[in-house]
Amino acid sequence: GRAAAAIGLLRRAIELDANFALAYMAIARVYSENDEDALARDNALKAAAMKDRLSTRDRLYVDAWLGSFGPPGQAIEKWQLLGKLYPDSSAASNNSAYFAWQSENGFANAVEMIQRALSEHRPFRGAVL
């Protein structure tokens, strides 16, 4: 809820480690949540350019985010891939459901995907609800 403060802290982290790829991705998420898609995409691209600094899971996560800025079908495909490979990924379940619902009117598909994100063991369950 405090985007400016979050971005300031993340930029400080990048000052300390210019190759902190996930900090760029976190900035992208903050911008995306505030409907600043151009800035979000720019920061996601910076994270993607540092693939050697990301785990396999995090590379897929960044790739899924980049897919979110393209055609809806591509976004769903990338988020679903992340979810298939890492079923514990709340972001994959939530974002797959979001794009299925918003972009394709795939309500049945969205409900099925969101059920995974509603597990009481998921850290972002409240946001999903």
Tab-separated table of N, CA and C in Angstrom:
chain	number	residue	atom	x	y	z
A	1	GLY	N	0.786	-1.199	0.000
A	1	GLY	CA	0.000	0.000	0.000
A	1	GLY	C	0.835	1.273	0.000
A	2	ARG	N	2.145	1.132	0.122
A	2	ARG	CA	3.013	2.323	0.123
A	2	ARG	C	4.037	2.175	-0.995
A	3	ALA	N	3.560	2.404	-2.211
A	3	ALA	CA	4.368	2.165	-3.408
A	3	ALA	C	5.661	2.980	-3.422
A	4	ALA	N	5.567	4.258	-3.123
A	4	ALA	CA	6.764	5.107	-3.174
A	4	ALA	C	7.829	4.623	-2.195
A	5	ALA	N	7.407	4.252	-0.998
A	5	ALA	CA	8.357	3.754	-0.004
A	5	ALA	C	8.967	2.438	-0.458
A	6	ALA	N	8.142	1.567	-1.000
A	6	ALA	CA	8.646	0.267	-1.480
A	6	ALA	C	9.668	0.458	-2.587
A	7	ILE	N	9.347	1.313	-3.547
A	7	ILE	CA	10.280	1.546	-4.657
A	7	ILE	C	11.564	2.177	-4.139
A	8	GLY	N	11.461	3.084	-3.189
A	8	GLY	CA	12.667	3.686	-2.613
A	8	GLY	C	13.565	2.650	-1.959
A	9	LEU	N	12.981	1.750	-1.196
A	9	LEU	CA	13.767	0.702	-0.534
A	9	LEU	C	14.391	-0.252	-1.564
A	10	LEU	N	13.625	-0.597	-2.569
A	10	LEU	CA	14.150	-1.497	-3.600
A	10	LEU	C	15.264	-0.831	-4.409
A	11	ARG	N	15.115	0.441	-4.694
A	11	ARG	CA	16.188	1.164	-5.411
A	11	ARG	C	17.461	1.217	-4.549
A	12	ARG	N	17.303	1.357	-3.250
A	12	ARG	CA	18.473	1.334	-2.353
A	12	ARG	C	19.140	-0.029	-2.406
A	13	ALA	N	18.348	-1.087	-2.443
A	13	ALA	CA	18.917	-2.432	-2.555
A	13	ALA	C	19.706	-2.570	-3.850
A	14	ILE	N	19.203	-1.969	-4.923
A	14	ILE	CA	19.900	-2.030	-6.212
A	14	ILE	C	21.181	-1.208	-6.177
A	15	GLU	N	21.183	-0.115	-5.417
A	15	GLU	CA	22.423	0.651	-5.246
A	15	GLU	C	23.491	-0.211	-4.577
A	16	LEU	N	23.072	-1.045	-3.641
A	16	LEU	CA	24.009	-1.922	-2.938
A	16	LEU	C	24.447	-3.101	-3.800
A	17	ASP	N	23.555	-3.558	-4.677
A	17	ASP	CA	23.856	-4.674	-5.571
A	17	ASP	C	23.167	-4.403	-6.897
A	18	ALA	N	23.918	-3.849	-7.832
A	18	ALA	CA	23.364	-3.450	-9.132
A	18	ALA	C	22.811	-4.630	-9.923
A	19	ASN	N	23.179	-5.846	-9.552
A	19	ASN	CA	22.704	-7.039	-10.259
A	19	ASN	C	21.631	-7.801	-9.479
A	20	PHE	N	20.908	-7.110	-8.627
A	20	PHE	CA	19.861	-7.718	-7.811
A	20	PHE	C	18.600	-7.840	-8.680
A	21	ALA	N	18.551	-8.884	-9.473
A	21	ALA	CA	17.491	-9.065	-10.466
A	21	ALA	C	16.101	-9.077	-9.843
A	22	LEU	N	15.941	-9.750	-8.717
A	22	LEU	CA	14.607	-9.826	-8.115
A	22	LEU	C	14.151	-8.485	-7.536
A	23	ALA	N	15.079	-7.599	-7.242
A	23	ALA	CA	14.674	-6.255	-6.814
A	23	ALA	C	14.028	-5.515	-7.984
A	24	TYR	N	14.598	-5.672	-9.177
A	24	TYR	CA	13.973	-5.078	-10.355
A	24	TYR	C	12.590	-5.670	-10.586
A	25	MET	N	12.465	-6.976	-10.368
A	25	MET	CA	11.171	-7.618	-10.558
A	25	MET	C	10.170	-7.136	-9.520
A	26	ALA	N	10.628	-6.915	-8.311
A	26	ALA	CA	9.741	-6.398	-7.264
A	26	ALA	C	9.275	-4.980	-7.611
A	27	ILE	N	10.167	-4.182	-8.150
A	27	ILE	CA	9.778	-2.838	-8.599
A	27	ILE	C	8.733	-2.953	-9.705
A	28	ALA	N	8.939	-3.894	-10.613
A	28	ALA	CA	7.971	-4.104	-11.690
A	28	ALA	C	6.594	-4.433	-11.125
A	29	ARG	N	6.560	-5.275	-10.101
A	29	ARG	CA	5.277	-5.642	-9.492
A	29	ARG	C	4.587	-4.427	-8.872
A	30	VAL	N	5.355	-3.593	-8.191
A	30	VAL	CA	4.772	-2.396	-7.578
A	30	VAL	C	4.193	-1.483	-8.660
A	31	TYR	N	4.956	-1.265	-9.717
A	31	TYR	CA	4.443	-0.421	-10.798
A	31	TYR	C	3.201	-1.046	-11.438
A	32	SER	N	3.219	-2.345	-11.632
A	32	SER	CA	2.065	-3.020	-12.231
A	32	SER	C	0.827	-2.859	-11.357
A	33	GLU	N	0.995	-3.004	-10.061
A	33	GLU	CA	-0.128	-2.857	-9.139
A	33	GLU	C	-0.704	-1.443	-9.147
A	34	ASN	N	0.097	-0.489	-9.608
A	34	ASN	CA	-0.345	0.902	-9.686
A	34	ASN	C	-0.645	1.324	-11.122
A	35	ASP	N	-0.883	0.339	-11.988
A	35	ASP	CA	-1.261	0.572	-13.393
A	35	ASP	C	-0.241	1.411	-14.161
A	36	GLU	N	1.018	1.224	-13.838
A	36	GLU	CA	2.093	1.892	-14.569
A	36	GLU	C	2.838	0.817	-15.360
A	37	ASP	N	2.141	0.313	-16.388
A	37	ASP	CA	2.633	-0.858	-17.106
A	37	ASP	C	3.946	-0.627	-17.850
A	38	ALA	N	4.167	0.549	-18.403
A	38	ALA	CA	5.416	0.806	-19.122
A	38	ALA	C	6.609	0.708	-18.166
A	39	LEU	N	6.483	1.299	-16.991
A	39	LEU	CA	7.556	1.223	-15.994
A	39	LEU	C	7.701	-0.201	-15.463
A	40	ALA	N	6.582	-0.877	-15.303
A	40	ALA	CA	6.620	-2.269	-14.841
A	40	ALA	C	7.372	-3.131	-15.849
A	41	ARG	N	7.017	-3.001	-17.108
A	41	ARG	CA	7.664	-3.804	-18.153
A	41	ARG	C	9.157	-3.489	-18.241
A	42	ASP	N	9.530	-2.221	-18.163
A	42	ASP	CA	10.948	-1.842	-18.223
A	42	ASP	C	11.744	-2.522	-17.112
A	43	ASN	N	11.200	-2.548	-15.910
A	43	ASN	CA	11.910	-3.167	-14.793
A	43	ASN	C	11.924	-4.679	-14.899
A	44	ALA	N	10.857	-5.275	-15.416
A	44	ALA	CA	10.846	-6.726	-15.651
A	44	ALA	C	11.889	-7.104	-16.698
A	45	LEU	N	12.044	-6.271	-17.716
A	45	LEU	CA	13.072	-6.523	-18.734
A	45	LEU	C	14.476	-6.439	-18.133
A	46	LYS	N	14.679	-5.514	-17.202
A	46	LYS	CA	15.978	-5.426	-16.516
A	46	LYS	C	16.248	-6.700	-15.731
A	47	ALA	N	15.227	-7.207	-15.051
A	47	ALA	CA	15.393	-8.464	-14.310
A	47	ALA	C	15.707	-9.603	-15.261
A	48	ALA	N	14.995	-9.673	-16.380
A	48	ALA	CA	15.198	-10.748	-17.358
A	48	ALA	C	16.595	-10.703	-17.967
A	49	ALA	N	17.155	-9.516	-18.079
A	49	ALA	CA	18.500	-9.379	-18.645
A	49	ALA	C	19.575	-9.944	-17.718
A	50	MET	N	19.213	-10.228	-16.484
A	50	MET	CA	20.155	-10.762	-15.496
A	50	MET	C	19.840	-12.224	-15.185
A	51	LYS	N	19.501	-12.990	-16.206
A	51	LYS	CA	19.082	-14.382	-16.001
A	51	LYS	C	20.102	-15.200	-15.220
A	52	ASP	N	21.367	-14.884	-15.379
A	52	ASP	CA	22.398	-15.636	-14.664
A	52	ASP	C	22.344	-15.380	-13.158
A	53	ARG	N	21.602	-14.369	-12.754
A	53	ARG	CA	21.446	-14.049	-11.328
A	53	ARG	C	20.140	-14.600	-10.743
A	54	LEU	N	19.422	-15.388	-11.561
A	54	LEU	CA	18.125	-15.919	-11.144
A	54	LEU	C	18.146	-17.440	-11.119
A	55	SER	N	17.415	-18.011	-10.190
A	55	SER	CA	17.226	-19.460	-10.178
A	55	SER	C	16.311	-19.829	-11.346
A	56	THR	N	16.214	-21.106	-11.630
A	56	THR	CA	15.324	-21.558	-12.698
A	56	THR	C	13.893	-21.114	-12.414
A	57	ARG	N	13.458	-21.290	-11.195
A	57	ARG	CA	12.094	-20.880	-10.811
A	57	ARG	C	11.901	-19.385	-11.021
A	58	ASP	N	12.858	-18.590	-10.590
A	58	ASP	CA	12.736	-17.145	-10.728
A	58	ASP	C	12.787	-16.707	-12.188
A	59	ARG	N	13.547	-17.415	-13.025
A	59	ARG	CA	13.542	-17.108	-14.469
A	59	ARG	C	12.150	-17.316	-15.053
A	60	LEU	N	11.506	-18.412	-14.661
A	60	LEU	CA	10.146	-18.675	-15.137
A	60	LEU	C	9.173	-17.611	-14.626
A	61	TYR	N	9.364	-17.181	-13.396
A	61	TYR	CA	8.525	-16.145	-12.798
A	61	TYR	C	8.664	-14.828	-13.572
A	62	VAL	N	9.887	-14.425	-13.833
A	62	VAL	CA	10.123	-13.189	-14.590
A	62	VAL	C	9.556	-13.331	-16.003
A	63	ASP	N	9.758	-14.479	-16.614
A	63	ASP	CA	9.230	-14.717	-17.953
A	63	ASP	C	7.700	-14.641	-17.964
A	64	ALA	N	7.067	-15.170	-16.936
A	64	ALA	CA	5.611	-15.095	-16.838
A	64	ALA	C	5.161	-13.645	-16.700
A	65	TRP	N	5.896	-12.881	-15.908
A	65	TRP	CA	5.548	-11.464	-15.785
A	65	TRP	C	5.674	-10.767	-17.125
A	66	LEU	N	6.737	-11.049	-17.856
A	66	LEU	CA	6.890	-10.431	-19.176
A	66	LEU	C	5.750	-10.848	-20.094
A	67	GLY	N	5.300	-12.092	-19.973
A	67	GLY	CA	4.153	-12.549	-20.743
A	67	GLY	C	2.888	-11.778	-20.406
A	68	SER	N	2.819	-11.269	-19.197
A	68	SER	CA	1.648	-10.505	-18.765
A	68	SER	C	1.486	-9.200	-19.534
A	69	PHE	N	2.547	-8.733	-20.154
A	69	PHE	CA	2.489	-7.483	-20.913
A	69	PHE	C	2.202	-7.730	-22.390
A	70	GLY	N	2.024	-9.006	-22.753
A	70	GLY	CA	1.755	-9.356	-24.143
A	70	GLY	C	0.326	-9.837	-24.317
A	71	PRO	N	0.111	-10.624	-25.359
A	71	PRO	CA	-1.241	-11.152	-25.607
A	71	PRO	C	-1.718	-12.029	-24.448
A	72	PRO	N	-3.003	-11.979	-24.123
A	72	PRO	CA	-3.532	-12.733	-22.982
A	72	PRO	C	-3.221	-14.228	-23.029
A	73	GLY	N	-3.333	-14.835	-24.195
A	73	GLY	CA	-3.057	-16.267	-24.297
A	73	GLY	C	-1.641	-16.599	-23.879
A	74	GLN	N	-0.714	-15.746	-24.238
A	74	GLN	CA	0.691	-15.928	-23.866
A	74	GLN	C	0.855	-15.820	-22.358
A	75	ALA	N	0.180	-14.860	-21.747
A	75	ALA	CA	0.271	-14.680	-20.298
A	75	ALA	C	-0.237	-15.919	-19.575
A	76	ILE	N	-1.395	-16.413	-19.979
A	76	ILE	CA	-1.966	-17.589	-19.333
A	76	ILE	C	-1.030	-18.778	-19.475
A	77	GLU	N	-0.498	-18.965	-20.669
A	77	GLU	CA	0.400	-20.094	-20.926
A	77	GLU	C	1.631	-20.048	-20.015
A	78	LYS	N	2.226	-18.879	-19.879
A	78	LYS	CA	3.444	-18.756	-19.075
A	78	LYS	C	3.159	-18.923	-17.581
A	79	TRP	N	2.041	-18.353	-17.101
A	79	TRP	CA	1.698	-18.518	-15.694
A	79	TRP	C	1.336	-19.963	-15.398
A	80	GLN	N	0.638	-20.628	-16.331
A	80	GLN	CA	0.283	-22.029	-16.119
A	80	GLN	C	1.524	-22.919	-16.107
A	81	LEU	N	2.496	-22.614	-16.967
A	81	LEU	CA	3.743	-23.386	-16.960
A	81	LEU	C	4.426	-23.274	-15.606
A	82	LEU	N	4.518	-22.061	-15.081
A	82	LEU	CA	5.120	-21.876	-13.762
A	82	LEU	C	4.356	-22.679	-12.714
A	83	GLY	N	3.034	-22.661	-12.788
A	83	GLY	CA	2.209	-23.399	-11.838
A	83	GLY	C	2.344	-24.904	-11.950
A	84	LYS	N	2.526	-25.398	-13.165
A	84	LYS	CA	2.701	-26.843	-13.349
A	84	LYS	C	4.035	-27.305	-12.785
A	85	LEU	N	5.064	-26.504	-13.014
A	85	LEU	CA	6.397	-26.884	-12.536
A	85	LEU	C	6.572	-26.615	-11.044
A	86	TYR	N	5.871	-25.597	-10.548
A	86	TYR	CA	5.964	-25.217	-9.140
A	86	TYR	C	4.551	-25.020	-8.599
A	87	PRO	N	3.874	-26.114	-8.259
A	87	PRO	CA	2.477	-26.019	-7.821
A	87	PRO	C	2.260	-25.188	-6.559
A	88	ASP	N	3.313	-24.906	-5.821
A	88	ASP	CA	3.176	-24.083	-4.620
A	88	ASP	C	3.226	-22.586	-4.926
A	89	SER	N	3.357	-22.215	-6.178
A	89	SER	CA	3.466	-20.807	-6.555
A	89	SER	C	2.098	-20.126	-6.516
A	90	SER	N	1.899	-19.298	-5.525
A	90	SER	CA	0.652	-18.528	-5.425
A	90	SER	C	0.508	-17.584	-6.607
A	91	ALA	N	1.610	-16.978	-7.020
A	91	ALA	CA	1.564	-16.052	-8.153
A	91	ALA	C	1.076	-16.757	-9.406
A	92	ALA	N	1.528	-17.987	-9.627
A	92	ALA	CA	1.112	-18.729	-10.818
A	92	ALA	C	-0.384	-19.014	-10.786
A	93	SER	N	-0.881	-19.504	-9.660
A	93	SER	CA	-2.315	-19.807	-9.547
A	93	SER	C	-3.154	-18.546	-9.698
A	94	ASN	N	-2.785	-17.532	-8.977
A	94	ASN	CA	-3.547	-16.290	-8.980
A	94	ASN	C	-3.538	-15.623	-10.351
A	95	ASN	N	-2.377	-15.497	-10.951
A	95	ASN	CA	-2.287	-14.793	-12.224
A	95	ASN	C	-2.856	-15.604	-13.380
A	96	SER	N	-2.728	-16.921	-13.343
A	96	SER	CA	-3.380	-17.755	-14.359
A	96	SER	C	-4.881	-17.538	-14.311
A	97	ALA	N	-5.425	-17.556	-13.119
A	97	ALA	CA	-6.864	-17.350	-12.951
A	97	ALA	C	-7.277	-15.951	-13.402
A	98	TYR	N	-6.497	-14.960	-13.031
A	98	TYR	CA	-6.814	-13.577	-13.398
A	98	TYR	C	-6.893	-13.415	-14.912
A	99	PHE	N	-5.869	-13.900	-15.615
A	99	PHE	CA	-5.861	-13.729	-17.070
A	99	PHE	C	-6.933	-14.568	-17.751
A	100	ALA	N	-7.212	-15.750	-17.231
A	100	ALA	CA	-8.291	-16.569	-17.799
A	100	ALA	C	-9.627	-15.842	-17.652
A	101	TRP	N	-9.845	-15.229	-16.500
A	101	TRP	CA	-11.093	-14.517	-16.228
A	101	TRP	C	-11.184	-13.220	-17.036
A	102	GLN	N	-10.165	-12.369	-16.896
A	102	GLN	CA	-10.216	-11.041	-17.503
A	102	GLN	C	-10.083	-11.059	-19.025
A	103	SER	N	-9.240	-11.903	-19.535
A	103	SER	CA	-8.890	-11.837	-20.949
A	103	SER	C	-9.652	-12.803	-21.835
A	104	GLU	N	-10.091	-13.900	-21.254
A	104	GLU	CA	-10.726	-14.916	-22.081
A	104	GLU	C	-12.135	-15.275	-21.621
A	105	ASN	N	-12.630	-14.602	-20.595
A	105	ASN	CA	-13.927	-14.955	-20.020
A	105	ASN	C	-14.005	-16.438	-19.690
A	106	GLY	N	-12.869	-17.011	-19.330
A	106	GLY	CA	-12.795	-18.429	-18.997
A	106	GLY	C	-13.087	-18.651	-17.531
A	107	PHE	N	-14.338	-18.447	-17.159
A	107	PHE	CA	-14.702	-18.493	-15.745
A	107	PHE	C	-14.449	-19.855	-15.109
A	108	ALA	N	-14.825	-20.919	-15.788
A	108	ALA	CA	-14.630	-22.258	-15.214
A	108	ALA	C	-13.142	-22.522	-15.013
A	109	ASN	N	-12.344	-22.160	-15.994
A	109	ASN	CA	-10.895	-22.334	-15.909
A	109	ASN	C	-10.324	-21.467	-14.780
A	110	ALA	N	-10.812	-20.241	-14.674
A	110	ALA	CA	-10.325	-19.325	-13.639
A	110	ALA	C	-10.661	-19.849	-12.245
A	111	VAL	N	-11.870	-20.353	-12.067
A	111	VAL	CA	-12.277	-20.877	-10.756
A	111	VAL	C	-11.398	-22.062	-10.373
A	112	GLU	N	-11.141	-22.941	-11.329
A	112	GLU	CA	-10.289	-24.105	-11.052
A	112	GLU	C	-8.892	-23.658	-10.620
A	113	MET	N	-8.332	-22.677	-11.324
A	113	MET	CA	-6.983	-22.211	-11.006
A	113	MET	C	-6.925	-21.461	-9.688
A	114	ILE	N	-7.960	-20.676	-9.406
A	114	ILE	CA	-7.920	-19.872	-8.187
A	114	ILE	C	-8.069	-20.743	-6.940
A	115	GLN	N	-8.668	-21.903	-7.080
A	115	GLN	CA	-8.822	-22.805	-5.931
A	115	GLN	C	-7.470	-23.140	-5.313
A	116	ARG	N	-6.459	-23.281	-6.153
A	116	ARG	CA	-5.111	-23.585	-5.639
A	116	ARG	C	-4.585	-22.445	-4.774
A	117	ALA	N	-4.874	-21.222	-5.186
A	117	ALA	CA	-4.379	-20.053	-4.454
A	117	ALA	C	-5.157	-19.806	-3.166
A	118	LEU	N	-6.284	-20.482	-2.991
A	118	LEU	CA	-7.108	-20.279	-1.806
A	118	LEU	C	-6.786	-21.235	-0.665
A	119	SER	N	-5.785	-22.057	-0.840
A	119	SER	CA	-5.380	-22.962	0.228
A	119	SER	C	-5.016	-22.152	1.471
A	120	GLU	N	-5.393	-22.667	2.621
A	120	GLU	CA	-5.070	-21.955	3.869
A	120	GLU	C	-3.567	-21.899	4.129
A	121	HIS	N	-2.791	-22.649	3.344
A	121	HIS	CA	-1.333	-22.672	3.516
A	121	HIS	C	-0.639	-21.640	2.629
A	122	ARG	N	-1.403	-20.941	1.813
A	122	ARG	CA	-0.816	-19.959	0.895
A	122	ARG	C	-0.636	-18.621	1.588
A	123	PRO	N	0.534	-18.009	1.431
A	123	PRO	CA	0.802	-16.748	2.141
A	123	PRO	C	-0.039	-15.567	1.674
A	124	PHE	N	-0.506	-15.578	0.422
A	124	PHE	CA	-1.262	-14.434	-0.108
A	124	PHE	C	-2.751	-14.747	-0.228
A	125	ARG	N	-3.224	-15.676	0.570
A	125	ARG	CA	-4.619	-16.105	0.494
A	125	ARG	C	-5.581	-14.938	0.686
A	126	GLY	N	-5.278	-14.052	1.611
A	126	GLY	CA	-6.148	-12.907	1.862
A	126	GLY	C	-6.313	-12.028	0.636
A	127	ALA	N	-5.239	-11.786	-0.081
A	127	ALA	CA	-5.314	-10.966	-1.302
A	127	ALA	C	-6.135	-11.667	-2.366
A	128	VAL	N	-6.022	-12.983	-2.443
A	128	VAL	CA	-6.762	-13.751	-3.445
A	128	VAL	C	-8.260	-13.681	-3.138
A	129	LEU	N	-8.600	-13.815	-1.855
A	129	LEU	CA	-10.016	-13.735	-1.479
A	129	LEU	C	-10.591	-12.391	-1.864
